[in-house]
Coordinates of C-alpha atoms in Angstrom, one line a residue:
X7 CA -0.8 14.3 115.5
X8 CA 0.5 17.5 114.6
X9 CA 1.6 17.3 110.9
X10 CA 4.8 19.6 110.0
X11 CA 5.7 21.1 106.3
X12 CA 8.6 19.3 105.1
X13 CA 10.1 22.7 104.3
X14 CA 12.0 23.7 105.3
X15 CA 38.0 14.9 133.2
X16 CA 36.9 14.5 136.9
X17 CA 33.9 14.5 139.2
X18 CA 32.9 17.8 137.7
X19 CA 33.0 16.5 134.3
X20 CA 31.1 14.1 135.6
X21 CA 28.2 15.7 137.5
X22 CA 27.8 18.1 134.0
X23 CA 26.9 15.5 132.6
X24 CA 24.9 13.9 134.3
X25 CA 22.8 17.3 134.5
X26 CA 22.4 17.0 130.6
X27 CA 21.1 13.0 131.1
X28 CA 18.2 14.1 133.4
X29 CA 17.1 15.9 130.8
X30 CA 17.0 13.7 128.3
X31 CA 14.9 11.6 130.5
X32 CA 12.9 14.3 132.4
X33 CA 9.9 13.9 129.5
X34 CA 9.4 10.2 130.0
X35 CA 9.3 7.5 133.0
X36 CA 10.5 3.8 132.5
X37 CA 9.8 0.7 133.1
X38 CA 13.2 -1.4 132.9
X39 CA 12.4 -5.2 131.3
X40 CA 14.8 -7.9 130.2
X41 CA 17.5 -7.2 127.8
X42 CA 17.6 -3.9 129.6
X43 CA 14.9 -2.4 127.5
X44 CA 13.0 -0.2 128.9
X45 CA 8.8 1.1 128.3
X46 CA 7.8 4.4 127.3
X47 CA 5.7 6.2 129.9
X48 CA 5.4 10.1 129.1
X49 CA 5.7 12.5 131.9
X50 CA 5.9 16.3 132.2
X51 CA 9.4 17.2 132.5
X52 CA 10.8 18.9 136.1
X53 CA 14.2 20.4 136.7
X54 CA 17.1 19.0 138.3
X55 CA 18.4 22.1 139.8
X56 CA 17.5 25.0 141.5
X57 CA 16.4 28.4 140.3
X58 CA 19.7 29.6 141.9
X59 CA 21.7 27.5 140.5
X60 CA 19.8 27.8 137.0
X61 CA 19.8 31.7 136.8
X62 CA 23.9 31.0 137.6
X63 CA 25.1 29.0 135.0
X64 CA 22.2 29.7 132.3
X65 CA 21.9 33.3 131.4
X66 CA 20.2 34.4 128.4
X67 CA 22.5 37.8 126.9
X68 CA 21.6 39.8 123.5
X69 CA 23.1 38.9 120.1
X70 CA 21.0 41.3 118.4
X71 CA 17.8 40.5 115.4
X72 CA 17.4 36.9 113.8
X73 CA 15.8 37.7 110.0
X74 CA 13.6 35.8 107.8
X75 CA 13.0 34.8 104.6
X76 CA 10.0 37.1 104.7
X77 CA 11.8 39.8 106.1
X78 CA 10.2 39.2 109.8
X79 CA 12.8 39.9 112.4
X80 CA 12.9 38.5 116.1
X81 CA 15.1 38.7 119.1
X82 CA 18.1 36.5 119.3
X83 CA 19.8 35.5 122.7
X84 CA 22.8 33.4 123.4
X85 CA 23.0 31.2 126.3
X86 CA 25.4 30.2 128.7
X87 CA 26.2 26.9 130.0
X88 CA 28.5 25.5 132.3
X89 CA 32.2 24.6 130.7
X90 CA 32.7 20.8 130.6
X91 CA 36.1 20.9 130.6
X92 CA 37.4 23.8 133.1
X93 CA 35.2 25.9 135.8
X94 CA 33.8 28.7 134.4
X95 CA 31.2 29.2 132.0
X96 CA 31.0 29.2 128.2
X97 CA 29.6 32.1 126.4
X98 CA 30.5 31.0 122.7
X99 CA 28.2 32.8 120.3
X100 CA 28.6 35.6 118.4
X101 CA 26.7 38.7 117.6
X102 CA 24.5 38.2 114.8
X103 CA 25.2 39.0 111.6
X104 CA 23.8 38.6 107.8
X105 CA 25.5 35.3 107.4
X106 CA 24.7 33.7 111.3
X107 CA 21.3 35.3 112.0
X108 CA 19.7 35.1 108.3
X109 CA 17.3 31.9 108.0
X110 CA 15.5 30.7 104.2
X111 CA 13.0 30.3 106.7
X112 CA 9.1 31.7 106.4
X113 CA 8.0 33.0 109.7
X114 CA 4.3 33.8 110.3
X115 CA 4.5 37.8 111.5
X116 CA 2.0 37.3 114.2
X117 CA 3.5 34.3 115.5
X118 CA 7.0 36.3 115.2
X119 CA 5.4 39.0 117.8
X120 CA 5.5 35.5 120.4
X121 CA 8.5 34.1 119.8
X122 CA 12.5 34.5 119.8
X123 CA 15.9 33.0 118.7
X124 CA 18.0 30.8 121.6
X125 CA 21.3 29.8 120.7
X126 CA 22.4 26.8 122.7
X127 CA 25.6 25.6 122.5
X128 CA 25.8 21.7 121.0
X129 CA 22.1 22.4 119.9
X130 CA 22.5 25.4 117.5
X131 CA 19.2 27.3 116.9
X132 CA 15.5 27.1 118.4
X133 CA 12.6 29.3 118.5
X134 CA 10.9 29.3 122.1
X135 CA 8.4 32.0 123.3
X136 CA 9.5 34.8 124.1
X137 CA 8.4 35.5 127.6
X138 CA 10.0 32.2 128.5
X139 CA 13.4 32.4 130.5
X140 CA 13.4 29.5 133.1
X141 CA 16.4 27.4 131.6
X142 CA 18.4 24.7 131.9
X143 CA 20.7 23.9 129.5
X144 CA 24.4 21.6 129.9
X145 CA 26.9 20.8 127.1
X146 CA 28.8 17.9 127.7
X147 CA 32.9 17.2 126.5
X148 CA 32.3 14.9 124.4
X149 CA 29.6 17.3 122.0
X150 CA 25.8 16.3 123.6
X151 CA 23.9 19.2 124.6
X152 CA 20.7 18.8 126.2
X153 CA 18.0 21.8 127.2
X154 CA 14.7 22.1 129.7
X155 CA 12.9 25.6 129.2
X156 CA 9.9 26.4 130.7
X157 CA 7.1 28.7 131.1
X158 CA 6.7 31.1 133.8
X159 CA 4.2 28.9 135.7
X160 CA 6.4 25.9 134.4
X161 CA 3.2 24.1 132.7
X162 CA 4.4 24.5 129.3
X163 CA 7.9 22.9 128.1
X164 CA 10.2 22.5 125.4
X165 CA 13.0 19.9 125.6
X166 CA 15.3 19.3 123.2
X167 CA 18.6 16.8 123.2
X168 CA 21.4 16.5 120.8
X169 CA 24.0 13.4 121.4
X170 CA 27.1 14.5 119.5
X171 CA 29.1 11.3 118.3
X172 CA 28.5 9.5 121.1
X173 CA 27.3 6.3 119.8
X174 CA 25.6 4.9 123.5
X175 CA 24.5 8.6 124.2
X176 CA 22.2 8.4 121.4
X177 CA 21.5 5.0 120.1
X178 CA 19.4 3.8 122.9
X179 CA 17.1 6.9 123.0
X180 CA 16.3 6.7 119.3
X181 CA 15.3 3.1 119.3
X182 CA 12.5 4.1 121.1
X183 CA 11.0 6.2 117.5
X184 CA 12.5 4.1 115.1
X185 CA 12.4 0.8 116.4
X186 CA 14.5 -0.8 113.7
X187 CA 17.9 0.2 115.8
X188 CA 16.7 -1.6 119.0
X189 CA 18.4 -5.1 117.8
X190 CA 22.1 -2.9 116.8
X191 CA 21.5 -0.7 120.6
X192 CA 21.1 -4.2 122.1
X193 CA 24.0 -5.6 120.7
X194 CA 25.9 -3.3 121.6
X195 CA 25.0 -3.6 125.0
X196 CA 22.8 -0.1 125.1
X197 CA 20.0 -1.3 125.8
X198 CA 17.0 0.5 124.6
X199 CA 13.0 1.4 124.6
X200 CA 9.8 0.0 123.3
X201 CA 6.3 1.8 123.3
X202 CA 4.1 -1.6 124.2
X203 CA 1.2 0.6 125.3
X204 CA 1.1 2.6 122.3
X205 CA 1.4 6.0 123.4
X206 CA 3.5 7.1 120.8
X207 CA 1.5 8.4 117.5
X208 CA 4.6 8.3 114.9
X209 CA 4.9 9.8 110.8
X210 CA 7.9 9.1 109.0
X211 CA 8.5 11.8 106.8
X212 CA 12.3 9.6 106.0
X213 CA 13.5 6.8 107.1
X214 CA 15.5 9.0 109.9
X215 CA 13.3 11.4 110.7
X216 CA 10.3 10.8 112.7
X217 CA 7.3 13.4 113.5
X218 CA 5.4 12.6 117.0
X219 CA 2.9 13.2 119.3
X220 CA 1.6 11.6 122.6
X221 CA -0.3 12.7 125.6
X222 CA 1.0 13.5 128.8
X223 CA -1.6 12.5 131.4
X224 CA -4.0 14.9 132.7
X225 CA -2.5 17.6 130.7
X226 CA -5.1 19.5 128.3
X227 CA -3.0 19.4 125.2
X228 CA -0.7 16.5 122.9
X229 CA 2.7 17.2 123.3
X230 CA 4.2 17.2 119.4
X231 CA 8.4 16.5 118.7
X232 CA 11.2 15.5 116.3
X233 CA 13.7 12.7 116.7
X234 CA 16.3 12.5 114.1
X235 CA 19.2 10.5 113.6
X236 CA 22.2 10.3 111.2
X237 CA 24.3 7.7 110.8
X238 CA 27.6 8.0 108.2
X239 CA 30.0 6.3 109.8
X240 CA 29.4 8.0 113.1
X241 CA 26.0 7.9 115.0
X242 CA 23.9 11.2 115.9
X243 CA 20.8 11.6 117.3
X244 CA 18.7 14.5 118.3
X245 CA 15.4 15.4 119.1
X246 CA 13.0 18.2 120.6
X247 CA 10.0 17.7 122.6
X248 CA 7.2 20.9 122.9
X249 CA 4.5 21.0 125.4
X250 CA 2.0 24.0 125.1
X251 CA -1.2 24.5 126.3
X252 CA -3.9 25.4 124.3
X253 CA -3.8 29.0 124.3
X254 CA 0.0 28.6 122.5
X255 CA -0.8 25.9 120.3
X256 CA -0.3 27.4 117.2
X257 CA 3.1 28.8 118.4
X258 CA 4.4 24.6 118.2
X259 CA 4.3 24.6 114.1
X260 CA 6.7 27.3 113.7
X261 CA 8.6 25.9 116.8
X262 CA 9.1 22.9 115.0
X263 CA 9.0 23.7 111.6
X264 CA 12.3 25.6 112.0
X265 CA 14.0 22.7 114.2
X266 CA 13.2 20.4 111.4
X267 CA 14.7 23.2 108.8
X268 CA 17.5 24.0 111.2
X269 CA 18.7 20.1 111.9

């Protein structure tokens, strides 16, 4: 387990989103039981579409320097996704500034060299590294955003899912780390997901946020994540999932340090 610091309206709509779903289940496999609730098997997650079609509607473009609390600066991009609503694509974030691009966040200044700033519309902010740009990333109407990036040889992976208000876009996949929702998603007709085999290793830093780890099969290294929810009324859940290989390791602290600061 890798232990964080607490610091810190049509067929198009349609296919859109069901891009972002296959992402959110591109990290794990499933077994369907009764009740429709479904077993945990982790996988390595693979793209849905092409490298034409990613390099179209996903394009990384310059917002200028992200600074931290300790004065370490790294690049920040943007990234486009395909509009939910209307053809075309949306390119919604600003250049930065003092007040966007200025984090009360303590970033290592050798990691820094590694990594950059991604701004993904309906996730917000995460640090990848910074030779990775194989992307897929969709933003759905109704507020879920969901991402795949890769490395160059696609080994290495972070994925990373955010479900808006959508109560059965995000109830279901958090019962799987906090297992106390699964009678509520059932209920509700969701469905849901159990770990029978135990490959989850789970720390509860709060009673909605969970820190995990499990190991893909014959991969060399644990992949860590975060799952968070929020529930006030409206339901939210989000989580991030990094794969590195041993050589980039140390890169998935910082990675996920700053998610957890960030969300």
């Amino acid at each position: 387990m890798l232990f964080l610091n607490h610091q810190n309206q049509r067929i198009l709509k349609m296919k859109k989103q069901i891009i972002g779903f296959s992402l959110v289940l591109s990290t794990f496999t499933i077994t369907t039981h009764a009740q429709n609730i479904q077993s945990f098997q982790p996988t390595f997650p693979k793209f849905s579409n092409s490298d034409v079609q990613r390099k179209k509607i996903n394009q990384f473009y310059p917002i200028g320097q992200a600074t931290f609390s300790n004065q370490v600066k790294i690049p920040a991009y943007g990234v486009t996704v395909e509009n939910p609503v209307e053809d075309g694509l949306l390119k919604k974030t600003e250049p930065c500034t003092k007040s966007n691009c200025t984090f009360n966040f303590k970033l290592d200044a050798k990691q820094a060299e590694k990594l950059k700033l991604v701004v993904i519309p309906s996730l917000g902010y995460i640090l990848v590294p910074k030779h990775w740009t194989d992307i897929s990333a969709a933003t759905g109407a109704n507020g879920t955003g969901s991402v795949l990036i890769m490395s160059p040889n696609q080994k290495e992976a972070i994925t990373a899912y955010d479900s808006s208000f959508c109560v059965g876009c995000g109830l279901p996949y958090a019962t799987l780390y906090f297992p106390n929702l699964l009678k509520q998603s059932l209920d509700s007709e969701f469905g849901g997901y159990k770990d029978p085999n135990k490959k989850l290793k789970l720390v509860y830093p709060s009673k909605t946020t969970a820190f995990f780890s499990y190991q893909i099969p014959h991969f060399n290294s644990k992949t860590h994540g975060i799952a968070k929810y929020k529930y006030d009324g409206d339901f939210n859940f989000m989580n991030i999932h990094v794969t590195l290989d041993q050589a980039n390791q140390n890169l998935a602290t910082p990675i996920l340090n700053f998610y957890n600061a960030m969300h």
